[in-house]
XYZ file of C-alpha atoms in Angstrom:
607
model
C -8.308 34.647 -23.803
C -11.006 31.849 -23.799
C -9.101 29.878 -21.502
C -11.330 30.215 -18.282
C -13.695 27.347 -18.066
C -16.198 27.078 -14.900
C -17.193 23.809 -13.441
C -20.807 22.824 -12.730
C -21.128 22.348 -8.841
C -20.693 18.604 -8.355
C -24.423 18.045 -7.150
C -25.578 19.599 -10.391
C -23.553 17.421 -12.684
C -25.297 15.364 -15.086
C -23.501 11.945 -14.900
C -25.256 10.422 -17.838
C -23.036 12.858 -20.176
C -19.699 11.798 -18.411
C -17.517 10.307 -20.818
C -14.599 8.079 -19.634
C -11.007 9.800 -20.735
C -8.023 7.620 -20.983
C -4.907 9.243 -19.447
C -2.006 9.617 -21.519
C 1.158 11.073 -19.990
C 3.104 13.490 -21.978
C 7.066 13.242 -20.430
C 10.188 11.385 -21.609
C 11.385 8.057 -20.246
C 14.826 8.420 -19.454
C 17.535 6.625 -17.843
C 21.558 6.858 -17.518
C 23.469 9.789 -18.744
C 20.456 11.574 -20.665
C 18.557 11.433 -17.316
C 21.309 12.670 -15.128
C 21.677 15.549 -17.661
C 17.665 16.363 -17.800
C 17.691 16.613 -13.843
C 20.608 19.098 -13.980
C 18.502 21.163 -16.704
C 15.168 21.238 -14.635
C 16.900 22.123 -11.589
C 18.689 24.913 -13.618
C 17.100 28.604 -12.200
C 15.928 30.030 -15.577
C 15.288 26.909 -18.088
C 14.067 24.449 -15.548
C 11.018 25.990 -14.796
C 10.373 26.695 -18.469
C 10.587 23.162 -19.025
C 8.332 22.208 -16.012
C 5.722 24.382 -17.313
C 5.679 22.870 -20.595
C 5.261 19.373 -19.145
C 2.480 20.524 -17.202
C 0.916 22.456 -19.801
C 0.899 19.360 -21.964
C -0.502 17.112 -19.348
C -3.370 19.756 -18.570
C -2.487 20.396 -14.995
C -2.523 24.153 -15.617
C -5.701 24.099 -17.286
C -7.183 22.042 -14.098
C -5.571 24.050 -11.556
C -5.313 27.797 -12.854
C -7.803 28.007 -15.670
C -10.844 26.311 -14.122
C -13.448 27.702 -11.700
C -14.141 25.368 -9.155
C -17.256 26.174 -6.966
C -16.818 23.856 -4.115
C -14.727 25.307 -0.927
C -11.456 23.342 -0.158
C -11.362 19.995 1.850
C -7.998 20.006 3.426
C -8.102 16.606 4.625
C -10.776 13.954 4.424
C -14.221 14.873 6.009
C -16.761 12.180 6.422
C -20.890 12.186 7.632
C -21.247 9.638 10.333
C -21.611 5.932 9.310
C -23.818 3.215 9.791
C -22.530 0.114 11.816
C -21.344 -2.900 9.164
C -23.590 -5.921 9.704
C -21.911 -9.103 10.886
C -19.178 -7.416 12.727
C -17.087 -7.704 16.003
C -16.343 -4.611 17.534
C -12.826 -3.854 18.934
C -11.788 -1.904 21.894
C -9.582 0.739 20.233
C -8.314 1.681 23.899
C -7.729 -1.848 24.892
C -4.703 -3.926 24.890
C -3.399 -4.979 21.250
C -3.106 -8.535 22.762
C -6.972 -8.595 23.590
C -7.645 -7.130 20.151
C -5.754 -9.624 18.454
C -7.532 -12.304 20.483
C -10.727 -11.074 19.279
C -9.651 -11.197 15.697
C -8.574 -14.785 16.141
C -12.285 -15.661 17.163
C -13.260 -14.049 13.904
C -11.508 -16.475 11.717
C -12.881 -19.776 10.109
C -11.748 -23.185 11.265
C -8.335 -24.419 10.002
C -7.073 -27.278 11.063
C -3.345 -26.429 11.581
C -2.100 -29.918 12.820
C -3.493 -31.781 9.819
C -2.098 -29.401 7.101
C 1.299 -29.373 8.837
C 1.359 -33.311 8.834
C -0.244 -33.721 5.545
C 1.335 -30.722 3.282
C 0.022 -31.058 -0.283
C 2.155 -30.715 -3.216
C 0.780 -27.856 -4.340
C 2.258 -24.660 -3.077
C 0.872 -22.475 -0.521
C 2.197 -19.939 2.222
C 2.549 -20.601 5.850
C 0.037 -18.545 7.789
C 0.586 -17.087 11.103
C -1.461 -19.821 12.639
C 1.075 -22.343 10.860
C 3.565 -20.731 13.073
C 1.769 -20.319 16.174
C 1.120 -24.447 15.791
C 4.770 -25.559 15.072
C 5.959 -23.281 18.543
C 3.452 -24.551 20.572
C 3.939 -28.042 19.526
C 7.716 -27.749 19.735
C 8.263 -28.474 16.305
C 10.561 -25.526 15.774
C 11.591 -22.644 17.985
C 11.529 -18.858 17.297
C 15.109 -19.182 17.440
C 15.888 -21.827 15.177
C 13.492 -19.832 12.345
C 15.511 -16.610 13.106
C 18.754 -18.498 12.337
C 17.489 -19.546 9.034
C 16.207 -16.129 8.454
C 19.702 -14.628 9.196
C 21.845 -17.211 6.967
C 19.208 -15.910 4.251
C 19.553 -12.202 4.509
C 23.364 -12.182 4.873
C 23.730 -14.239 1.800
C 21.419 -12.029 0.084
C 23.623 -9.523 1.035
C 26.539 -10.440 -0.900
C 24.597 -10.577 -4.243
C 26.138 -8.823 -7.356
C 24.665 -6.426 -8.120
C 23.184 -5.766 -4.820
C 19.440 -6.597 -4.185
C 19.076 -5.639 -0.737
C 15.787 -6.743 1.122
C 16.659 -4.717 3.962
C 18.386 -1.252 4.470
C 19.400 -1.679 8.148
C 19.818 -5.496 9.957
C 21.203 -6.618 13.104
C 21.525 -10.248 13.267
C 22.351 -10.072 17.337
C 19.243 -7.975 17.818
C 16.999 -10.547 15.767
C 18.593 -13.294 18.031
C 17.946 -11.499 21.204
C 14.128 -10.888 20.174
C 13.608 -14.616 19.309
C 15.607 -15.835 22.375
C 12.943 -13.937 24.362
C 10.159 -15.410 22.576
C 11.312 -18.974 22.438
C 11.558 -18.571 26.404
C 8.180 -17.520 26.351
C 6.985 -20.571 24.681
C 9.182 -22.728 26.974
C 7.371 -21.521 29.788
C 3.862 -21.553 28.159
C 3.048 -17.629 28.088
C 3.498 -16.500 24.466
C 1.837 -12.886 24.569
C -0.592 -13.568 21.700
C -0.988 -15.714 18.444
C 1.648 -12.748 17.014
C 3.972 -14.279 19.491
C 7.168 -15.076 17.494
C 6.172 -14.067 14.200
C 8.649 -12.173 12.075
C 7.854 -8.789 10.332
C 10.075 -6.235 8.291
C 9.398 -2.555 8.909
C 9.539 -0.203 5.932
C 12.465 2.188 6.323
C 10.323 5.306 6.673
C 8.288 3.828 9.957
C 10.404 3.797 13.083
C 11.519 0.756 14.645
C 13.891 1.010 17.484
C 17.384 0.715 17.408
C 17.015 1.142 13.777
C 17.985 4.473 12.245
C 14.803 5.596 9.618
C 16.601 6.733 6.420
C 13.666 6.654 3.977
C 16.085 5.006 1.849
C 18.120 8.021 1.376
C 21.688 8.482 2.440
C 21.561 11.205 4.788
C 18.021 11.080 6.775
C 19.205 9.423 9.953
C 21.702 12.042 10.263
C 19.068 15.252 10.770
C 16.423 12.799 12.474
C 17.152 10.597 15.376
C 14.904 7.413 16.253
C 14.505 7.208 20.153
C 11.624 4.885 20.280
C 9.161 2.755 18.041
C 6.345 3.936 15.985
C 3.150 3.657 17.624
C 2.005 1.023 15.521
C 5.293 -0.521 15.905
C 5.179 -0.657 19.703
C 1.812 -2.124 19.506
C 2.815 -5.166 17.559
C 6.044 -5.338 19.819
C 3.408 -5.786 22.806
C 2.061 -8.627 20.819
C 5.417 -10.412 20.685
C 6.274 -9.696 17.110
C 10.075 -10.274 16.130
C 10.995 -7.294 13.990
C 13.901 -8.360 11.458
C 14.895 -5.029 10.486
C 14.072 -1.978 8.133
C 12.898 -2.966 4.698
C 14.231 -1.311 1.296
C 12.027 1.165 -0.481
C 11.672 3.803 -3.284
C 13.720 6.708 -1.706
C 11.199 9.012 0.415
C 8.150 7.185 -1.076
C 8.482 9.133 -4.163
C 7.914 6.086 -6.751
C 5.921 3.329 -7.697
C 8.695 0.843 -9.091
C 10.879 0.500 -6.057
C 13.912 1.382 -7.628
C 16.634 2.453 -5.145
C 20.365 3.506 -6.650
C 21.421 4.243 -2.970
C 21.066 0.754 -1.576
C 20.014 -1.518 -4.718
C 16.765 -2.270 -6.131
C 14.781 -5.021 -4.695
C 14.009 -7.892 -7.249
C 10.169 -9.415 -7.805
C 10.209 -12.748 -6.148
C 8.213 -13.822 -9.073
C 10.754 -12.723 -11.753
C 14.026 -11.071 -10.679
C 14.372 -8.898 -13.623
C 11.015 -7.230 -12.752
C 10.474 -4.601 -10.333
C 8.486 -5.379 -7.350
C 6.397 -2.114 -7.407
C 6.712 0.835 -4.726
C 7.365 2.413 -2.889
C 7.092 -0.604 -0.339
C 9.114 -2.772 -2.493
C 11.131 -4.294 0.477
C 8.124 -5.268 2.615
C 6.373 -6.919 -0.406
C 9.316 -8.667 -1.498
C 9.992 -9.992 2.168
C 6.555 -11.096 2.254
C 6.284 -12.922 -1.227
C 9.523 -14.602 -0.709
C 8.263 -16.101 2.405
C 11.031 -14.643 4.962
C 8.428 -13.073 6.987
C 4.761 -13.604 7.262
C 3.800 -9.941 7.355
C 5.555 -6.416 7.182
C 4.544 -3.003 7.546
C 4.282 -0.198 4.722
C 2.894 3.252 4.388
C 0.787 4.026 1.501
C 0.480 7.502 0.264
C -0.495 6.935 -3.312
C -0.630 3.110 -3.518
C 2.717 2.421 -1.904
C 1.047 -0.725 0.064
C -1.232 -1.979 -2.869
C 0.886 -1.523 -5.758
C 3.880 -3.756 -4.633
C 1.558 -6.238 -3.092
C -0.394 -6.621 -6.305
C 2.661 -7.145 -8.315
C 4.386 -9.297 -5.814
C 1.074 -11.753 -5.203
C 0.245 -10.947 -1.668
C -2.190 -8.843 0.122
C -1.918 -5.370 0.818
C -4.323 -3.314 3.203
C -4.982 0.499 3.340
C -7.196 1.459 6.036
C -9.402 4.652 6.364
C -7.265 7.641 7.009
C -6.643 8.117 10.428
C -7.738 4.815 11.484
C -4.183 3.865 12.635
C -1.528 6.310 14.279
C 1.069 7.568 11.998
C 3.010 8.939 14.942
C 6.749 7.972 14.529
C 6.840 7.915 10.798
C 8.541 10.053 7.998
C 5.050 11.020 6.591
C 3.421 11.642 9.945
C 1.889 15.038 9.044
C 0.360 14.389 5.333
C -3.547 14.068 4.598
C -2.944 11.225 2.184
C -0.867 8.439 4.022
C -1.497 5.672 6.150
C 0.543 2.821 7.744
C -0.546 -0.582 6.269
C -0.051 -4.297 6.686
C 1.076 -6.470 3.811
C 0.858 -10.052 4.458
C 0.437 -13.627 2.430
C -2.981 -14.071 3.260
C -6.102 -11.985 4.038
C -6.479 -13.401 7.485
C -2.855 -12.669 8.470
C -3.480 -8.891 7.346
C -6.769 -8.934 9.764
C -4.473 -10.221 12.469
C -1.846 -7.577 12.306
C -4.405 -4.845 11.613
C -5.930 -5.593 14.677
C -2.910 -5.224 16.956
C -1.782 -1.868 15.109
C -5.004 0.115 15.095
C -5.965 3.208 16.880
C -6.552 6.780 15.705
C -4.441 9.374 17.358
C -6.163 11.979 19.847
C -5.882 14.646 17.027
C -7.674 12.208 14.383
C -10.302 11.124 17.017
C -11.255 14.772 17.509
C -11.577 15.798 13.603
C -12.506 12.895 11.704
C -14.694 11.408 14.682
C -14.158 7.613 13.554
C -16.734 4.863 13.943
C -15.863 2.015 16.333
C -12.983 -0.532 14.457
C -14.901 -3.532 13.694
C -13.805 -6.984 11.925
C -15.775 -9.234 10.003
C -17.223 -12.508 11.394
C -15.878 -15.302 9.242
C -16.242 -18.167 11.333
C -20.021 -18.087 10.812
C -23.282 -17.731 8.666
C -22.947 -14.187 9.343
C -20.343 -13.768 6.439
C -22.298 -15.703 3.756
C -25.471 -13.458 4.968
C -23.496 -10.249 4.256
C -22.118 -11.367 1.091
C -25.283 -12.428 -0.476
C -26.545 -8.463 0.122
C -23.586 -7.051 -0.988
C -23.672 -4.543 -3.854
C -20.492 -4.283 -5.876
C -19.850 -0.977 -7.845
C -17.754 -1.434 -11.320
C -17.123 1.668 -13.361
C -16.588 -0.749 -16.573
C -14.624 1.872 -18.959
C -12.057 2.625 -16.169
C -11.742 -0.986 -15.091
C -10.900 -2.000 -18.580
C -8.412 0.773 -18.869
C -5.305 -1.634 -18.592
C -1.948 -2.403 -20.342
C -3.309 -5.965 -20.954
C -6.808 -7.331 -21.099
C -5.381 -10.344 -19.175
C -5.502 -8.112 -15.992
C -9.266 -7.066 -16.301
C -10.327 -10.357 -17.624
C -8.867 -11.961 -14.558
C -10.429 -9.610 -11.894
C -13.624 -10.252 -13.849
C -13.352 -14.189 -13.657
C -12.771 -13.348 -9.904
C -16.142 -11.001 -9.482
C -18.003 -13.462 -11.472
C -17.159 -16.214 -9.078
C -18.235 -14.168 -5.817
C -21.330 -13.328 -7.988
C -22.098 -16.921 -8.488
C -21.096 -18.043 -4.842
C -23.034 -15.527 -2.866
C -25.527 -13.809 -5.717
C -23.775 -10.189 -5.139
C -25.403 -7.576 -6.824
C -23.340 -6.037 -9.571
C -23.917 -2.102 -10.112
C -22.597 -0.303 -13.007
C -21.426 3.115 -11.595
C -20.093 6.121 -13.253
C -16.778 8.267 -11.530
C -16.572 11.822 -13.011
C -13.406 13.725 -13.278
C -10.705 11.118 -12.832
C -8.064 13.285 -14.588
C -8.886 15.950 -12.173
C -8.706 13.694 -9.233
C -5.132 12.433 -10.286
C -4.012 15.904 -10.491
C -5.385 16.955 -7.160
C -3.562 14.126 -5.389
C -0.311 14.718 -7.110
C -0.560 18.428 -5.867
C -1.820 17.345 -2.526
C 0.955 14.512 -1.849
C 3.617 16.515 -3.561
C 3.172 19.749 -1.667
C 3.206 18.010 1.691
C 6.603 16.160 0.704
C 7.881 19.302 -0.178
C 7.037 21.352 3.107
C 8.608 18.231 5.088
C 11.843 18.087 3.031
C 12.245 21.692 2.319
C 14.397 22.727 5.753
C 16.815 19.958 5.003
C 16.990 20.278 1.196
C 17.736 24.172 1.586
C 20.169 23.006 3.878
C 22.306 21.401 1.239
C 20.949 17.793 1.304
C 18.765 18.034 -1.800
C 21.907 17.272 -3.923
C 22.139 13.789 -2.243
C 18.714 12.593 -3.167
C 18.455 10.292 -6.004
C 17.579 11.760 -9.445
C 14.196 10.501 -9.672
C 13.458 12.112 -6.182
C 14.958 15.227 -7.516
C 12.675 15.118 -10.713
C 9.893 14.855 -8.332
C 10.613 17.846 -6.208
C 11.078 19.992 -9.301
C 7.599 19.471 -10.153
C 6.341 19.841 -6.524
C 8.361 23.024 -6.285
C 6.440 24.415 -9.457
C 3.189 24.215 -7.494
C 1.826 27.450 -6.139
C -0.245 28.047 -2.959
C -3.184 28.655 -5.130
C -2.767 25.332 -7.117
C -2.829 23.505 -3.602
C -6.160 25.120 -2.723
C -7.479 24.254 -6.240
C -6.736 20.671 -5.581
C -8.203 20.700 -2.423
C -11.315 21.857 -3.872
C -11.230 19.284 -6.369
C -10.862 16.717 -3.276
C -14.069 18.052 -2.044
C -16.019 17.357 -5.555
C -14.445 13.742 -5.667
C -15.647 13.452 -1.937
C -19.176 14.321 -2.850
C -19.135 11.933 -5.972
C -17.835 9.047 -4.214
C -20.278 9.570 -1.096
C -23.112 9.321 -3.521
C -21.813 6.068 -5.142
C -21.387 4.578 -1.610
C -25.034 5.147 -0.977
C -25.656 2.595 -3.828
C -23.024 0.142 -3.343
C -20.932 -1.256 -0.936
C -17.517 -1.660 -2.501
C -15.794 -0.259 -5.458
C -13.657 -2.716 -7.503
C -11.090 -2.297 -9.967
C -7.776 -4.005 -10.786
C -5.112 -2.774 -8.465
C -2.692 -1.913 -10.952
C -2.875 -1.036 -14.971
C -0.131 -3.537 -15.464
C 1.794 -6.256 -14.228
C 5.503 -5.677 -12.853
C 7.538 -3.570 -15.445
C 11.043 -4.869 -16.563
C 14.010 -3.274 -14.716
C 16.113 -1.396 -17.277
C 19.571 -2.413 -16.582
C 20.568 1.384 -17.135
C 18.133 2.248 -14.370
C 20.067 0.486 -11.644
C 22.959 2.847 -11.216
C 21.090 6.160 -11.569
C 17.151 5.524 -11.417
C 14.942 6.522 -14.278
C 11.832 8.801 -14.741
C 9.039 7.062 -16.435
C 5.741 8.684 -15.785
C 3.593 6.640 -18.118
C 4.627 3.413 -16.237
C 4.063 5.343 -12.869
C 0.489 6.322 -14.266
C -0.447 2.864 -15.247
C 0.753 1.409 -12.072
C -1.421 4.370 -10.072
C -4.364 3.788 -12.392
C -6.888 2.736 -9.730
C -5.291 3.582 -6.512
C -5.731 7.134 -5.824
C -9.091 7.513 -4.770
C -8.379 5.744 -1.534
C -5.433 7.925 -0.858
C -7.042 11.508 -1.853
C -10.576 10.460 -0.005
C -8.961 8.291 2.831
C -10.888 5.109 2.053
C -10.049 1.737 3.195
C -9.000 -0.697 0.245
C -7.073 -3.733 -0.242
C -5.347 -5.453 -3.043
C -5.685 -9.456 -3.211
C -4.308 -11.610 -5.894
C -6.578 -13.056 -8.337
C -4.237 -14.894 -10.488
C -1.289 -14.308 -13.107
C -0.631 -13.486 -16.589
C 0.591 -15.582 -19.333
C 4.229 -15.223 -18.422
C 3.646 -15.935 -14.314
C 3.233 -12.404 -12.943
C 0.777 -11.763 -10.443
C -2.432 -9.701 -10.861
C -4.638 -8.241 -7.974
C -8.105 -7.038 -7.253
C -8.506 -3.624 -5.313
C -11.884 -3.650 -3.287
C -12.472 -0.160 -2.176
C -14.980 0.666 0.764
C -16.941 3.593 2.261
C -15.252 5.267 5.294
C -14.431 3.177 8.349
C -15.517 0.086 6.383
C -12.633 -2.137 7.010
C -14.777 -5.022 8.166
C -16.784 -4.905 4.471
C -13.390 -4.795 2.627
C -11.509 -7.544 4.686
C -14.873 -9.600 4.363
C -14.875 -9.263 0.693
C -11.402 -9.908 -0.113
C -11.328 -13.098 2.277
C -14.022 -14.541 0.133
C -12.241 -13.358 -3.173
C -9.237 -15.170 -1.846
C -10.790 -18.471 -1.027
C -12.610 -18.414 -4.390
C -9.277 -17.679 -6.450
C -6.654 -18.946 -4.277
C -6.793 -22.687 -4.271
C -3.721 -22.722 -6.536
C -0.733 -20.183 -6.182
C 2.313 -20.156 -7.993
C 5.562 -20.829 -6.228
C 7.644 -17.452 -6.593
C 10.993 -17.907 -8.086
C 12.707 -16.703 -5.166
C 11.081 -18.441 -2.162
C 12.457 -19.595 1.395
C 10.517 -21.812 3.471
C 11.853 -20.832 6.930
C 9.418 -22.658 8.962
C 9.929 -26.128 7.825
C 13.415 -25.477 6.197
C 12.578 -27.476 2.854
């Protein structure tokens, strides 16, 4: 008796009485034999559910989901009111040719003297941009086929590492050479398809890229699911001339934030090989950070694009839910996931995004998206738009990080932005963050379990990694009532955030609550469960997934041991242009000096 609590309707909540509560996860950190034994126990018929219920109770999940009366009705996928057009933007034709959208995106970019930078490379490190590759190809300094041979050599050498640390799960040198030869011929004939022609990209292993299988980094998914064609977003990039090098490594089925993968080997952070890349898009982020590819595609259902991008020192972009088609991915039926680009610079993210965008017919009907737009970065419109920018910051949450170096670096970036443009900083309050995180776990977990249940019941579940099986044990403990309660919380959280976005244009936080964690050697063979590290890495990313808002991670510096730190910028629904505009300016203000990763390959100049 006495457990029941009744929530005040969201519209009547007194925000002045809201107190920030730090999340401390009550769960063991296990690796090796003890971890394997733990998984066997929680999968056992009688004792397993008892242990799982104890863990859920200690983390207040039952209190939130089962002992609370939530007055709001459920919201089973994001719902948005009509949005006003952003200022200083270029509208793209969603149904037009991807090549035409890329051309429009190119005109949005600021002036860049490619030839001068190519000839007068400074001593300081910088990543080659897509425009650098295009210049090199057009001026016959190098061909796509020459770059392909350098990439193939590096990947084959990397595959001989002991222990294995593969960047790619599926790779076919002959297929890469064939694509590169076709691109080289187009340049020789003077007919490149777009600025993206000859640009090398990797595709996360849960997105279809024909003829490669989509394993989701499992050992068996390709046996039950055949790839017959490209995913929609991959197809759009291919029409622009992009060369795909293969399927990038990932945390199995996206169910982890570190990138650990005992099946194929764990991808290492290019800045520190003893550290995780972050996940679950571990391979895509590492491939971009190491210089092998200009860009990559990842999926983001719980920060899986932004977390590894932050930890690897590159840019990761999550669009509004439904802005890009999920058709042809393993997570195409979820309500929190998107496919998003990872690149070394904001402008390269912008170019790739312009090619791949386009909502599915079903989402156009249900979500009624605003027209896709890009910021005009090549004119005074950018400065004018930034001058009127209102930046929301929830300071207690912002500062809740593993090391103050993270919040300090992010604050420095915001101070530079305010000083340069006079942006207004506005203190905000976001209630019920713990409830929101719980709703996200229930939502993504229930949706994952629904898609995997037929194969798990068919005997494939025992072939999953131990940390995936741990997650599935938790997900199986959720009831239909838990799922409905989570969707009621989703509506409450949506109300709070839409009210905040009436007062601010973006909400800023660090991307992660910690820099890249060390890989325990005992975790390489069997994986690990470390829910506190997961909570630290997901500290700030959940709202954009549960509520479907656009968000980007942009590098703003390094901690004292040289590990990258990212700033997250989250915008209102369909406001990708505003998010990209702010990110581009933060990059400009903070990106004068970049640290060369320990594992870096210059495949363009082959230095």
